[in-house]
Amino acid sequence: MYSINRYLRLKEKIKEIRKIALTGIAEAGSGHPGASFSAAEIMGSLYFQIMNIDLKNYSLANRDYFINSKAHSAPGYYATLALSGSFPKDEIKTLRKLHSRLQGHPVRYSEHQKNHSVPGIEYSGGSEGIGLSVSIGISLANRLDGYDNMVYCLLGDGETNEGQVWEASMAASKFRLNNLIAILDRNKIQQDGFTEDIMPIDPVKEKWSSFNWDVVEVDGHRIEQLITELLRKPKDKPKIIIANTVKGNGIKHMANNPQWHGKAPSKKHMPILLEELEGEYMISPSIIAGPTGIDEKSLIEKIETAEKYRSEMIHLDVMDGIFVPNTTFSHKTIKNIRSVTNVPFDTHLMIQSPADELDDFIDAGCDILTIHSEVCKSEKDFETMNTKLISNGVSPGLAINPNTEFPQWAIPFLDQLDVIIIMSVNPGFAGQKFIPEVSSKMTKLIPLLRKSGFTGYFEADGGIDLSTILNAYNAGCRIFVMGNAIFGSDDIQSRLKETRLKIDTNLEQQLLQKSQSLDIKDDWVKGRKTVLERFQLGVLP
């Protein structure tokens, strides 16, 4: 069973990686946004979930190692290190400047040259194709020293044009280095264009297999897939994870665009670009909805459908017939269906006594557990439950009903919460329409809670469909629970595409309006031309 430590908090950190990296690149006027953005989930998963490291004691002998062979992704690497506590985040504004510790390619840190680098950097990168060889040397040395630590090596697909990569791969196989995991950032673009135009590397999976590596393939932007495989250590051979990614992922005109391999955005565009990154959203289909029932077979079928069409999460409405009038399923059902998917379970507890069952829901494999404020007996009661969730790596959430004011006792916990659900229907009754008054509630409440220190996600739950989703999105919600709007549709794939196109088109209009308010509309439209043309055609970029 895979485990993600506070899934939503990790998602927030990965978004922050992109924001910090882009800030540094824009300030420097040069750098590599494409490679930084394609590898953000990879580096975030390693540093915030997988690796045994302590940047305050960076020289511990039994630490895990990260070797960034595709060293031009330095801005994203620096951003990850900053969020890990290596150095202050604001230092990213010195990127590539004279006397800065953050140069265009990372420099190995040591006490001898601490003014030239930052703690945590194990390898001086620059020339492509060398990092895997260095990783093999470290892996062999660790084996000789009797350590059971791991070495993780990030490769770019362009650098696999280098013969040294394949010589190294033979050596790793010869020595059966089961303490080595390579991750190939397969974004299909290198410095001069698309890899398949310059020097095709497919069939890449079969090539690494033929060199006797343990080879797996994942979606490199799905952290649940990455973490599952990073946790699965190889037995008697080295392992490579082929992470299929999109270069420049997160900014639409940079995505899959070779021009943005090593190009910096204009500083005057930064407010718009940061707003685009903040516009990231997730759809969480509620599997109790639709014409089929809530028996395990029906739930599994809906989970498989949601996963097939790339839903970010699975929403589980747990009702006890006491707090709400209906009953759905218990933690036992969740535990039984958990093995079907590694897509995160977004579990909404509509039960009267969550404290009595919290251990069971944690054990069942829920990634997110949201408790209703209305059932918390006291501030201390909520604190106990919240602490338990955090200590078990579960993202904690708080839900409020349409007629419930946000409780003042919860304000001190805002920096600990990962999600707040603002109910837009009265829970426990099927087929309800979105309550219009909730839109104004969201519009007022969300900015207030942001000012009070909440940095997590707002989730809209209840009556969310094509006619209401923009009300919640424009108010600031970024997770959307959709039940009958998805599973009541005759064409679920088309419904999800239509939903995403609606949100993305709305965001594009907001970015355009912001460019106008900043008096840079013509310049923005020029750089965004291809994206805007696709939206005019009704095609999701």
mmCIF file with all atom_site columns, C-alpha atoms in Angstrom, residues 122-322:
data_model
loop_
_atom_site.group_PDB
_atom_site.id
_atom_site.type_symbol
_atom_site.label_atom_id
_atom_site.label_alt_id
_atom_site.label_comp_id
_atom_site.label_asym_id
_atom_site.label_entity_id
_atom_site.label_seq_id
_atom_site.pdbx_PDB_ins_code
_atom_site.Cartn_x
_atom_site.Cartn_y
_atom_site.Cartn_z
_atom_site.occupancy
_atom_site.B_iso_or_equiv
_atom_site.pdbx_formal_charge
_atom_site.auth_seq_id
_atom_site.auth_comp_id
_atom_site.auth_asym_id
_atom_site.auth_atom_id
_atom_site.pdbx_PDB_model_num
ATOM 1   C CA . GLU A 1 122 ? 25.744  16.738 -4.090  1.00 0.00 ? 122 GLU A CA 1
ATOM 2   C CA . TYR A 1 123 ? 26.878  17.175 -7.689  1.00 0.00 ? 123 TYR A CA 1
ATOM 3   C CA . SER A 1 124 ? 28.257  19.964 -9.867  1.00 0.00 ? 124 SER A CA 1
ATOM 4   C CA . GLY A 1 125 ? 26.220  19.658 -13.037 1.00 0.00 ? 125 GLY A CA 1
ATOM 5   C CA . GLY A 1 126 ? 26.500  21.298 -16.422 1.00 0.00 ? 126 GLY A CA 1
ATOM 6   C CA . SER A 1 127 ? 27.837  18.886 -18.996 1.00 0.00 ? 127 SER A CA 1
ATOM 7   C CA . GLU A 1 128 ? 25.016  16.524 -19.868 1.00 0.00 ? 128 GLU A CA 1
ATOM 8   C CA . GLY A 1 129 ? 25.225  12.756 -19.550 1.00 0.00 ? 129 GLY A CA 1
ATOM 9   C CA . ILE A 1 130 ? 27.563  12.486 -16.557 1.00 0.00 ? 130 ILE A CA 1
ATOM 10  C CA . GLY A 1 131 ? 25.201  12.334 -13.588 1.00 0.00 ? 131 GLY A CA 1
ATOM 11  C CA . LEU A 1 132 ? 24.364  8.639  -13.914 1.00 0.00 ? 132 LEU A CA 1
ATOM 12  C CA . SER A 1 133 ? 28.061  7.725  -13.787 1.00 0.00 ? 133 SER A CA 1
ATOM 13  C CA . VAL A 1 134 ? 28.482  9.811  -10.634 1.00 0.00 ? 134 VAL A CA 1
ATOM 14  C CA . SER A 1 135 ? 25.417  8.114  -9.136  1.00 0.00 ? 135 SER A CA 1
ATOM 15  C CA . ILE A 1 136 ? 26.935  4.699  -9.801  1.00 0.00 ? 136 ILE A CA 1
ATOM 16  C CA . GLY A 1 137 ? 30.149  5.694  -8.043  1.00 0.00 ? 137 GLY A CA 1
ATOM 17  C CA . ILE A 1 138 ? 28.211  6.869  -4.983  1.00 0.00 ? 138 ILE A CA 1
ATOM 18  C CA . SER A 1 139 ? 26.071  3.716  -5.003  1.00 0.00 ? 139 SER A CA 1
ATOM 19  C CA . LEU A 1 140 ? 29.147  1.478  -5.095  1.00 0.00 ? 140 LEU A CA 1
ATOM 20  C CA . ALA A 1 141 ? 30.848  3.447  -2.327  1.00 0.00 ? 141 ALA A CA 1
ATOM 21  C CA . ASN A 1 142 ? 27.761  3.256  -0.114  1.00 0.00 ? 142 ASN A CA 1
ATOM 22  C CA . ARG A 1 143 ? 27.589  -0.502 -0.661  1.00 0.00 ? 143 ARG A CA 1
ATOM 23  C CA . LEU A 1 144 ? 31.241  -0.914 0.298   1.00 0.00 ? 144 LEU A CA 1
ATOM 24  C CA . ASP A 1 145 ? 30.660  1.178  3.417   1.00 0.00 ? 145 ASP A CA 1
ATOM 25  C CA . GLY A 1 146 ? 27.691  -0.980 4.372   1.00 0.00 ? 146 GLY A CA 1
ATOM 26  C CA . TYR A 1 147 ? 25.030  1.738  4.161   1.00 0.00 ? 147 TYR A CA 1
ATOM 27  C CA . ASP A 1 148 ? 21.489  0.905  3.117   1.00 0.00 ? 148 ASP A CA 1
ATOM 28  C CA . ASN A 1 149 ? 20.717  4.351  1.734   1.00 0.00 ? 149 ASN A CA 1
ATOM 29  C CA . MET A 1 150 ? 19.482  5.149  -1.782  1.00 0.00 ? 150 MET A CA 1
ATOM 30  C CA . VAL A 1 151 ? 20.810  7.204  -4.675  1.00 0.00 ? 151 VAL A CA 1
ATOM 31  C CA . TYR A 1 152 ? 18.273  8.942  -6.918  1.00 0.00 ? 152 TYR A CA 1
ATOM 32  C CA . CYS A 1 153 ? 19.414  10.291 -10.287 1.00 0.00 ? 153 CYS A CA 1
ATOM 33  C CA . LEU A 1 154 ? 17.287  12.627 -12.413 1.00 0.00 ? 154 LEU A CA 1
ATOM 34  C CA . LEU A 1 155 ? 17.962  12.270 -16.138 1.00 0.00 ? 155 LEU A CA 1
ATOM 35  C CA . GLY A 1 156 ? 16.759  14.380 -19.040 1.00 0.00 ? 156 GLY A CA 1
ATOM 36  C CA . ASP A 1 157 ? 15.626  12.517 -22.110 1.00 0.00 ? 157 ASP A CA 1
ATOM 37  C CA . GLY A 1 158 ? 17.795  14.717 -24.338 1.00 0.00 ? 158 GLY A CA 1
ATOM 38  C CA . GLU A 1 159 ? 20.935  13.723 -22.449 1.00 0.00 ? 159 GLU A CA 1
ATOM 39  C CA . THR A 1 160 ? 20.280  10.062 -23.165 1.00 0.00 ? 160 THR A CA 1
ATOM 40  C CA . ASN A 1 161 ? 21.721  10.892 -26.598 1.00 0.00 ? 161 ASN A CA 1
ATOM 41  C CA . GLU A 1 162 ? 25.053  10.683 -24.760 1.00 0.00 ? 162 GLU A CA 1
ATOM 42  C CA . GLY A 1 163 ? 26.914  7.395  -25.072 1.00 0.00 ? 163 GLY A CA 1
ATOM 43  C CA . GLN A 1 164 ? 28.161  7.738  -21.504 1.00 0.00 ? 164 GLN A CA 1
ATOM 44  C CA . VAL A 1 165 ? 24.604  7.270  -20.215 1.00 0.00 ? 165 VAL A CA 1
ATOM 45  C CA . TRP A 1 166 ? 24.412  3.846  -21.847 1.00 0.00 ? 166 TRP A CA 1
ATOM 46  C CA . GLU A 1 167 ? 27.900  2.840  -20.729 1.00 0.00 ? 167 GLU A CA 1
ATOM 47  C CA . ALA A 1 168 ? 26.871  3.784  -17.211 1.00 0.00 ? 168 ALA A CA 1
ATOM 48  C CA . SER A 1 169 ? 23.643  1.828  -17.517 1.00 0.00 ? 169 SER A CA 1
ATOM 49  C CA . MET A 1 170 ? 25.645  -1.299 -18.379 1.00 0.00 ? 170 MET A CA 1
ATOM 50  C CA . ALA A 1 171 ? 27.887  -0.795 -15.358 1.00 0.00 ? 171 ALA A CA 1
ATOM 51  C CA . ALA A 1 172 ? 24.920  -0.317 -12.998 1.00 0.00 ? 172 ALA A CA 1
ATOM 52  C CA . SER A 1 173 ? 23.421  -3.541 -14.265 1.00 0.00 ? 173 SER A CA 1
ATOM 53  C CA . LYS A 1 174 ? 26.724  -5.429 -13.996 1.00 0.00 ? 174 LYS A CA 1
ATOM 54  C CA . PHE A 1 175 ? 27.093  -4.464 -10.337 1.00 0.00 ? 175 PHE A CA 1
ATOM 55  C CA . ARG A 1 176 ? 23.390  -5.120 -9.583  1.00 0.00 ? 176 ARG A CA 1
ATOM 56  C CA . LEU A 1 177 ? 22.981  -1.722 -7.955  1.00 0.00 ? 177 LEU A CA 1
ATOM 57  C CA . ASN A 1 178 ? 19.671  -2.156 -6.169  1.00 0.00 ? 178 ASN A CA 1
ATOM 58  C CA . ASN A 1 179 ? 20.422  1.027  -4.197  1.00 0.00 ? 179 ASN A CA 1
ATOM 59  C CA . LEU A 1 180 ? 20.070  3.154  -7.341  1.00 0.00 ? 180 LEU A CA 1
ATOM 60  C CA . ILE A 1 181 ? 16.864  4.561  -8.837  1.00 0.00 ? 181 ILE A CA 1
ATOM 61  C CA . ALA A 1 182 ? 17.040  6.750  -11.923 1.00 0.00 ? 182 ALA A CA 1
ATOM 62  C CA . ILE A 1 183 ? 14.099  8.906  -12.973 1.00 0.00 ? 183 ILE A CA 1
ATOM 63  C CA . LEU A 1 184 ? 13.871  9.883  -16.630 1.00 0.00 ? 184 LEU A CA 1
ATOM 64  C CA . ASP A 1 185 ? 12.055  13.205 -17.098 1.00 0.00 ? 185 ASP A CA 1
ATOM 65  C CA . ARG A 1 186 ? 10.493  12.174 -20.404 1.00 0.00 ? 186 ARG A CA 1
ATOM 66  C CA . ASN A 1 187 ? 9.166   15.538 -21.585 1.00 0.00 ? 187 ASN A CA 1
ATOM 67  C CA . LYS A 1 188 ? 10.188  14.769 -25.196 1.00 0.00 ? 188 LYS A CA 1
ATOM 68  C CA . ILE A 1 189 ? 11.929  18.132 -25.726 1.00 0.00 ? 189 ILE A CA 1
ATOM 69  C CA . GLN A 1 190 ? 15.619  19.005 -25.639 1.00 0.00 ? 190 GLN A CA 1
ATOM 70  C CA . GLN A 1 191 ? 17.567  22.177 -26.339 1.00 0.00 ? 191 GLN A CA 1
ATOM 71  C CA . ASP A 1 192 ? 16.968  22.404 -30.070 1.00 0.00 ? 192 ASP A CA 1
ATOM 72  C CA . GLY A 1 193 ? 13.524  20.837 -30.425 1.00 0.00 ? 193 GLY A CA 1
ATOM 73  C CA . PHE A 1 194 ? 11.585  17.631 -29.952 1.00 0.00 ? 194 PHE A CA 1
ATOM 74  C CA . THR A 1 195 ? 13.716  14.626 -29.084 1.00 0.00 ? 195 THR A CA 1
ATOM 75  C CA . GLU A 1 196 ? 12.090  12.435 -31.704 1.00 0.00 ? 196 GLU A CA 1
ATOM 76  C CA . ASP A 1 197 ? 13.091  14.939 -34.415 1.00 0.00 ? 197 ASP A CA 1
ATOM 77  C CA . ILE A 1 198 ? 16.666  15.368 -33.195 1.00 0.00 ? 198 ILE A CA 1
ATOM 78  C CA . MET A 1 199 ? 17.608  11.871 -32.061 1.00 0.00 ? 199 MET A CA 1
ATOM 79  C CA . PRO A 1 200 ? 14.730  9.467  -31.367 1.00 0.00 ? 200 PRO A CA 1
ATOM 80  C CA . ILE A 1 201 ? 15.085  7.503  -28.138 1.00 0.00 ? 201 ILE A CA 1
ATOM 81  C CA . ASP A 1 202 ? 11.937  5.397  -28.365 1.00 0.00 ? 202 ASP A CA 1
ATOM 82  C CA . PRO A 1 203 ? 11.315  2.594  -27.636 1.00 0.00 ? 203 PRO A CA 1
ATOM 83  C CA . VAL A 1 204 ? 12.933  3.908  -24.459 1.00 0.00 ? 204 VAL A CA 1
ATOM 84  C CA . LYS A 1 205 ? 11.295  1.441  -22.073 1.00 0.00 ? 205 LYS A CA 1
ATOM 85  C CA . GLU A 1 206 ? 12.480  -1.553 -24.068 1.00 0.00 ? 206 GLU A CA 1
ATOM 86  C CA . LYS A 1 207 ? 16.002  -0.113 -24.347 1.00 0.00 ? 207 LYS A CA 1
ATOM 87  C CA . TRP A 1 208 ? 16.457  0.184  -20.587 1.00 0.00 ? 208 TRP A CA 1
ATOM 88  C CA . SER A 1 209 ? 14.929  -3.258 -20.107 1.00 0.00 ? 209 SER A CA 1
ATOM 89  C CA . SER A 1 210 ? 17.454  -4.701 -22.533 1.00 0.00 ? 210 SER A CA 1
ATOM 90  C CA . PHE A 1 211 ? 20.214  -3.275 -20.332 1.00 0.00 ? 211 PHE A CA 1
ATOM 91  C CA . ASN A 1 212 ? 18.750  -5.348 -17.478 1.00 0.00 ? 212 ASN A CA 1
ATOM 92  C CA . TRP A 1 213 ? 17.179  -2.541 -15.483 1.00 0.00 ? 213 TRP A CA 1
ATOM 93  C CA . ASP A 1 214 ? 13.902  -2.757 -13.582 1.00 0.00 ? 214 ASP A CA 1
ATOM 94  C CA . VAL A 1 215 ? 11.781  -0.413 -15.729 1.00 0.00 ? 215 VAL A CA 1
ATOM 95  C CA . VAL A 1 216 ? 8.416   1.177  -14.920 1.00 0.00 ? 216 VAL A CA 1
ATOM 96  C CA . GLU A 1 217 ? 6.485   3.940  -16.632 1.00 0.00 ? 217 GLU A CA 1
ATOM 97  C CA . VAL A 1 218 ? 4.335   6.566  -14.878 1.00 0.00 ? 218 VAL A CA 1
ATOM 98  C CA . ASP A 1 219 ? 2.622   9.890  -15.426 1.00 0.00 ? 219 ASP A CA 1
ATOM 99  C CA . GLY A 1 220 ? 5.288   12.198 -14.050 1.00 0.00 ? 220 GLY A CA 1
ATOM 100 C CA . HIS A 1 221 ? 2.757   14.805 -12.951 1.00 0.00 ? 221 HIS A CA 1
ATOM 101 C CA . ARG A 1 222 ? 0.760   12.352 -10.805 1.00 0.00 ? 222 ARG A CA 1
ATOM 102 C CA . ILE A 1 223 ? 2.535   12.270 -7.468  1.00 0.00 ? 223 ILE A CA 1
ATOM 103 C CA . GLU A 1 224 ? 0.596   9.203  -6.347  1.00 0.00 ? 224 GLU A CA 1
ATOM 104 C CA . GLN A 1 225 ? 2.115   7.252  -9.255  1.00 0.00 ? 225 GLN A CA 1
ATOM 105 C CA . LEU A 1 226 ? 5.618   8.616  -8.658  1.00 0.00 ? 226 LEU A CA 1
ATOM 106 C CA . ILE A 1 227 ? 5.579   7.948  -4.929  1.00 0.00 ? 227 ILE A CA 1
ATOM 107 C CA . THR A 1 228 ? 4.234   4.435  -5.382  1.00 0.00 ? 228 THR A CA 1
ATOM 108 C CA . GLU A 1 229 ? 7.208   3.547  -7.572  1.00 0.00 ? 229 GLU A CA 1
ATOM 109 C CA . LEU A 1 230 ? 9.813   5.516  -5.617  1.00 0.00 ? 230 LEU A CA 1
ATOM 110 C CA . LEU A 1 231 ? 8.792   3.566  -2.534  1.00 0.00 ? 231 LEU A CA 1
ATOM 111 C CA . ARG A 1 232 ? 9.104   0.247  -4.372  1.00 0.00 ? 232 ARG A CA 1
ATOM 112 C CA . LYS A 1 233 ? 12.839  -0.430 -4.130  1.00 0.00 ? 233 LYS A CA 1
ATOM 113 C CA . PRO A 1 234 ? 14.482  -2.742 -6.691  1.00 0.00 ? 234 PRO A CA 1
ATOM 114 C CA . LYS A 1 235 ? 15.586  -6.186 -5.517  1.00 0.00 ? 235 LYS A CA 1
ATOM 115 C CA . ASP A 1 236 ? 18.650  -7.279 -7.470  1.00 0.00 ? 236 ASP A CA 1
ATOM 116 C CA . LYS A 1 237 ? 19.133  -4.661 -10.181 1.00 0.00 ? 237 LYS A CA 1
ATOM 117 C CA . PRO A 1 238 ? 18.992  -0.884 -10.688 1.00 0.00 ? 238 PRO A CA 1
ATOM 118 C CA . LYS A 1 239 ? 15.618  0.707  -11.396 1.00 0.00 ? 239 LYS A CA 1
ATOM 119 C CA . ILE A 1 240 ? 14.520  3.450  -13.745 1.00 0.00 ? 240 ILE A CA 1
ATOM 120 C CA . ILE A 1 241 ? 11.191  5.259  -13.602 1.00 0.00 ? 241 ILE A CA 1
ATOM 121 C CA . ILE A 1 242 ? 10.203  6.675  -16.989 1.00 0.00 ? 242 ILE A CA 1
ATOM 122 C CA . ALA A 1 243 ? 8.174   9.713  -15.929 1.00 0.00 ? 243 ALA A CA 1
ATOM 123 C CA . ASN A 1 244 ? 6.107   11.000 -18.837 1.00 0.00 ? 244 ASN A CA 1
ATOM 124 C CA . THR A 1 245 ? 5.900   14.757 -18.343 1.00 0.00 ? 245 THR A CA 1
ATOM 125 C CA . VAL A 1 246 ? 5.094   17.974 -20.181 1.00 0.00 ? 246 VAL A CA 1
ATOM 126 C CA . LYS A 1 247 ? 7.854   20.507 -20.559 1.00 0.00 ? 247 LYS A CA 1
ATOM 127 C CA . GLY A 1 248 ? 6.711   23.823 -19.093 1.00 0.00 ? 248 GLY A CA 1
ATOM 128 C CA . ASN A 1 249 ? 3.730   22.173 -17.406 1.00 0.00 ? 249 ASN A CA 1
ATOM 129 C CA . GLY A 1 250 ? 1.617   24.718 -15.510 1.00 0.00 ? 250 GLY A CA 1
ATOM 130 C CA . ILE A 1 251 ? 1.872   27.642 -17.932 1.00 0.00 ? 251 ILE A CA 1
ATOM 131 C CA . LYS A 1 252 ? -0.105  26.976 -21.093 1.00 0.00 ? 252 LYS A CA 1
ATOM 132 C CA . HIS A 1 253 ? 2.026   28.846 -23.613 1.00 0.00 ? 253 HIS A CA 1
ATOM 133 C CA . MET A 1 254 ? 5.169   27.242 -22.224 1.00 0.00 ? 254 MET A CA 1
ATOM 134 C CA . ALA A 1 255 ? 3.737   23.724 -22.129 1.00 0.00 ? 255 ALA A CA 1
ATOM 135 C CA . ASN A 1 256 ? 5.199   21.365 -24.747 1.00 0.00 ? 256 ASN A CA 1
ATOM 136 C CA . ASN A 1 257 ? 6.839   24.329 -26.437 1.00 0.00 ? 257 ASN A CA 1
ATOM 137 C CA . PRO A 1 258 ? 10.558  23.965 -27.341 1.00 0.00 ? 258 PRO A CA 1
ATOM 138 C CA . GLN A 1 259 ? 10.952  27.763 -27.344 1.00 0.00 ? 259 GLN A CA 1
ATOM 139 C CA . TRP A 1 260 ? 10.726  27.715 -23.550 1.00 0.00 ? 260 TRP A CA 1
ATOM 140 C CA . HIS A 1 261 ? 13.586  25.292 -22.990 1.00 0.00 ? 261 HIS A CA 1
ATOM 141 C CA . GLY A 1 262 ? 15.897  28.119 -21.909 1.00 0.00 ? 262 GLY A CA 1
ATOM 142 C CA . LYS A 1 263 ? 13.901  31.330 -22.158 1.00 0.00 ? 263 LYS A CA 1
ATOM 143 C CA . ALA A 1 264 ? 12.888  33.691 -19.372 1.00 0.00 ? 264 ALA A CA 1
ATOM 144 C CA . PRO A 1 265 ? 9.477   35.356 -19.154 1.00 0.00 ? 265 PRO A CA 1
ATOM 145 C CA . SER A 1 266 ? 9.273   39.125 -18.951 1.00 0.00 ? 266 SER A CA 1
ATOM 146 C CA . LYS A 1 267 ? 9.157   40.454 -15.393 1.00 0.00 ? 267 LYS A CA 1
ATOM 147 C CA . LYS A 1 268 ? 6.089   42.487 -16.294 1.00 0.00 ? 268 LYS A CA 1
ATOM 148 C CA . HIS A 1 269 ? 4.252   39.217 -17.086 1.00 0.00 ? 269 HIS A CA 1
ATOM 149 C CA . MET A 1 270 ? 4.949   37.732 -13.664 1.00 0.00 ? 270 MET A CA 1
ATOM 150 C CA . PRO A 1 271 ? 1.706   38.842 -11.939 1.00 0.00 ? 271 PRO A CA 1
ATOM 151 C CA . ILE A 1 272 ? -0.276  37.119 -14.703 1.00 0.00 ? 272 ILE A CA 1
ATOM 152 C CA . LEU A 1 273 ? 1.854   33.968 -14.679 1.00 0.00 ? 273 LEU A CA 1
ATOM 153 C CA . LEU A 1 274 ? 1.609   33.611 -10.907 1.00 0.00 ? 274 LEU A CA 1
ATOM 154 C CA . GLU A 1 275 ? -2.163  34.002 -11.171 1.00 0.00 ? 275 GLU A CA 1
ATOM 155 C CA . GLU A 1 276 ? -2.217  31.214 -13.741 1.00 0.00 ? 276 GLU A CA 1
ATOM 156 C CA . LEU A 1 277 ? -0.287  28.917 -11.402 1.00 0.00 ? 277 LEU A CA 1
ATOM 157 C CA . GLU A 1 278 ? -2.709  29.776 -8.586  1.00 0.00 ? 278 GLU A CA 1
ATOM 158 C CA . GLY A 1 279 ? -5.545  28.853 -10.925 1.00 0.00 ? 279 GLY A CA 1
ATOM 159 C CA . GLU A 1 280 ? -4.672  25.156 -10.804 1.00 0.00 ? 280 GLU A CA 1
ATOM 160 C CA . TYR A 1 281 ? -7.701  23.066 -9.821  1.00 0.00 ? 281 TYR A CA 1
ATOM 161 C CA . MET A 1 282 ? -8.765  19.474 -9.173  1.00 0.00 ? 282 MET A CA 1
ATOM 162 C CA . ILE A 1 283 ? -11.963 17.554 -9.874  1.00 0.00 ? 283 ILE A CA 1
ATOM 163 C CA . SER A 1 284 ? -13.041 15.014 -7.269  1.00 0.00 ? 284 SER A CA 1
ATOM 164 C CA . PRO A 1 285 ? -15.907 12.816 -8.553  1.00 0.00 ? 285 PRO A CA 1
ATOM 165 C CA . SER A 1 286 ? -18.280 11.608 -5.852  1.00 0.00 ? 286 SER A CA 1
ATOM 166 C CA . ILE A 1 287 ? -18.747 7.872  -6.359  1.00 0.00 ? 287 ILE A CA 1
ATOM 167 C CA . ILE A 1 288 ? -22.022 7.629  -4.444  1.00 0.00 ? 288 ILE A CA 1
ATOM 168 C CA . ALA A 1 289 ? -23.676 9.487  -7.342  1.00 0.00 ? 289 ALA A CA 1
ATOM 169 C CA . GLY A 1 290 ? -25.180 8.186  -10.552 1.00 0.00 ? 290 GLY A CA 1
ATOM 170 C CA . PRO A 1 291 ? -27.733 5.570  -11.519 1.00 0.00 ? 291 PRO A CA 1
ATOM 171 C CA . THR A 1 292 ? -25.780 2.626  -10.076 1.00 0.00 ? 292 THR A CA 1
ATOM 172 C CA . GLY A 1 293 ? -25.666 1.801  -6.377  1.00 0.00 ? 293 GLY A CA 1
ATOM 173 C CA . ILE A 1 294 ? -23.057 2.053  -3.646  1.00 0.00 ? 294 ILE A CA 1
ATOM 174 C CA . ASP A 1 295 ? -22.220 -1.626 -3.377  1.00 0.00 ? 295 ASP A CA 1
ATOM 175 C CA . GLU A 1 296 ? -18.509 -2.356 -3.709  1.00 0.00 ? 296 GLU A CA 1
ATOM 176 C CA . LYS A 1 297 ? -18.775 -3.534 -7.313  1.00 0.00 ? 297 LYS A CA 1
ATOM 177 C CA . SER A 1 298 ? -20.501 -0.310 -8.401  1.00 0.00 ? 298 SER A CA 1
ATOM 178 C CA . LEU A 1 299 ? -18.067 1.850  -6.457  1.00 0.00 ? 299 LEU A CA 1
ATOM 179 C CA . ILE A 1 300 ? -15.092 0.116  -8.064  1.00 0.00 ? 300 ILE A CA 1
ATOM 180 C CA . GLU A 1 301 ? -16.551 0.610  -11.541 1.00 0.00 ? 301 GLU A CA 1
ATOM 181 C CA . LYS A 1 302 ? -16.949 4.333  -10.874 1.00 0.00 ? 302 LYS A CA 1
ATOM 182 C CA . ILE A 1 303 ? -13.436 4.602  -9.459  1.00 0.00 ? 303 ILE A CA 1
ATOM 183 C CA . GLU A 1 304 ? -12.022 2.939  -12.576 1.00 0.00 ? 304 GLU A CA 1
ATOM 184 C CA . THR A 1 305 ? -14.006 5.311  -14.795 1.00 0.00 ? 305 THR A CA 1
ATOM 185 C CA . ALA A 1 306 ? -12.815 8.368  -12.876 1.00 0.00 ? 306 ALA A CA 1
ATOM 186 C CA . GLU A 1 307 ? -9.223  7.197  -13.078 1.00 0.00 ? 307 GLU A CA 1
ATOM 187 C CA . LYS A 1 308 ? -9.506  6.409  -16.783 1.00 0.00 ? 308 LYS A CA 1
ATOM 188 C CA . TYR A 1 309 ? -10.529 9.993  -17.509 1.00 0.00 ? 309 TYR A CA 1
ATOM 189 C CA . ARG A 1 310 ? -7.790  11.473 -15.310 1.00 0.00 ? 310 ARG A CA 1
ATOM 190 C CA . SER A 1 311 ? -9.736  12.707 -12.309 1.00 0.00 ? 311 SER A CA 1
ATOM 191 C CA . GLU A 1 312 ? -7.347  14.102 -9.735  1.00 0.00 ? 312 GLU A CA 1
ATOM 192 C CA . MET A 1 313 ? -9.073  12.535 -6.717  1.00 0.00 ? 313 MET A CA 1
ATOM 193 C CA . ILE A 1 314 ? -11.921 10.228 -5.721  1.00 0.00 ? 314 ILE A CA 1
ATOM 194 C CA . HIS A 1 315 ? -14.526 11.728 -3.372  1.00 0.00 ? 315 HIS A CA 1
ATOM 195 C CA . LEU A 1 316 ? -15.986 9.453  -0.713  1.00 0.00 ? 316 LEU A CA 1
ATOM 196 C CA . ASP A 1 317 ? -19.109 10.706 1.094   1.00 0.00 ? 317 ASP A CA 1
ATOM 197 C CA . VAL A 1 318 ? -19.419 8.824  4.374   1.00 0.00 ? 318 VAL A CA 1
ATOM 198 C CA . MET A 1 319 ? -22.878 9.238  5.936   1.00 0.00 ? 319 MET A CA 1
ATOM 199 C CA . ASP A 1 320 ? -24.010 7.675  9.200   1.00 0.00 ? 320 ASP A CA 1
ATOM 200 C CA . GLY A 1 321 ? -27.773 8.282  9.228   1.00 0.00 ? 321 GLY A CA 1
ATOM 201 C CA . ILE A 1 322 ? -27.381 10.392 12.398  1.00 0.00 ? 322 ILE A CA 1
#
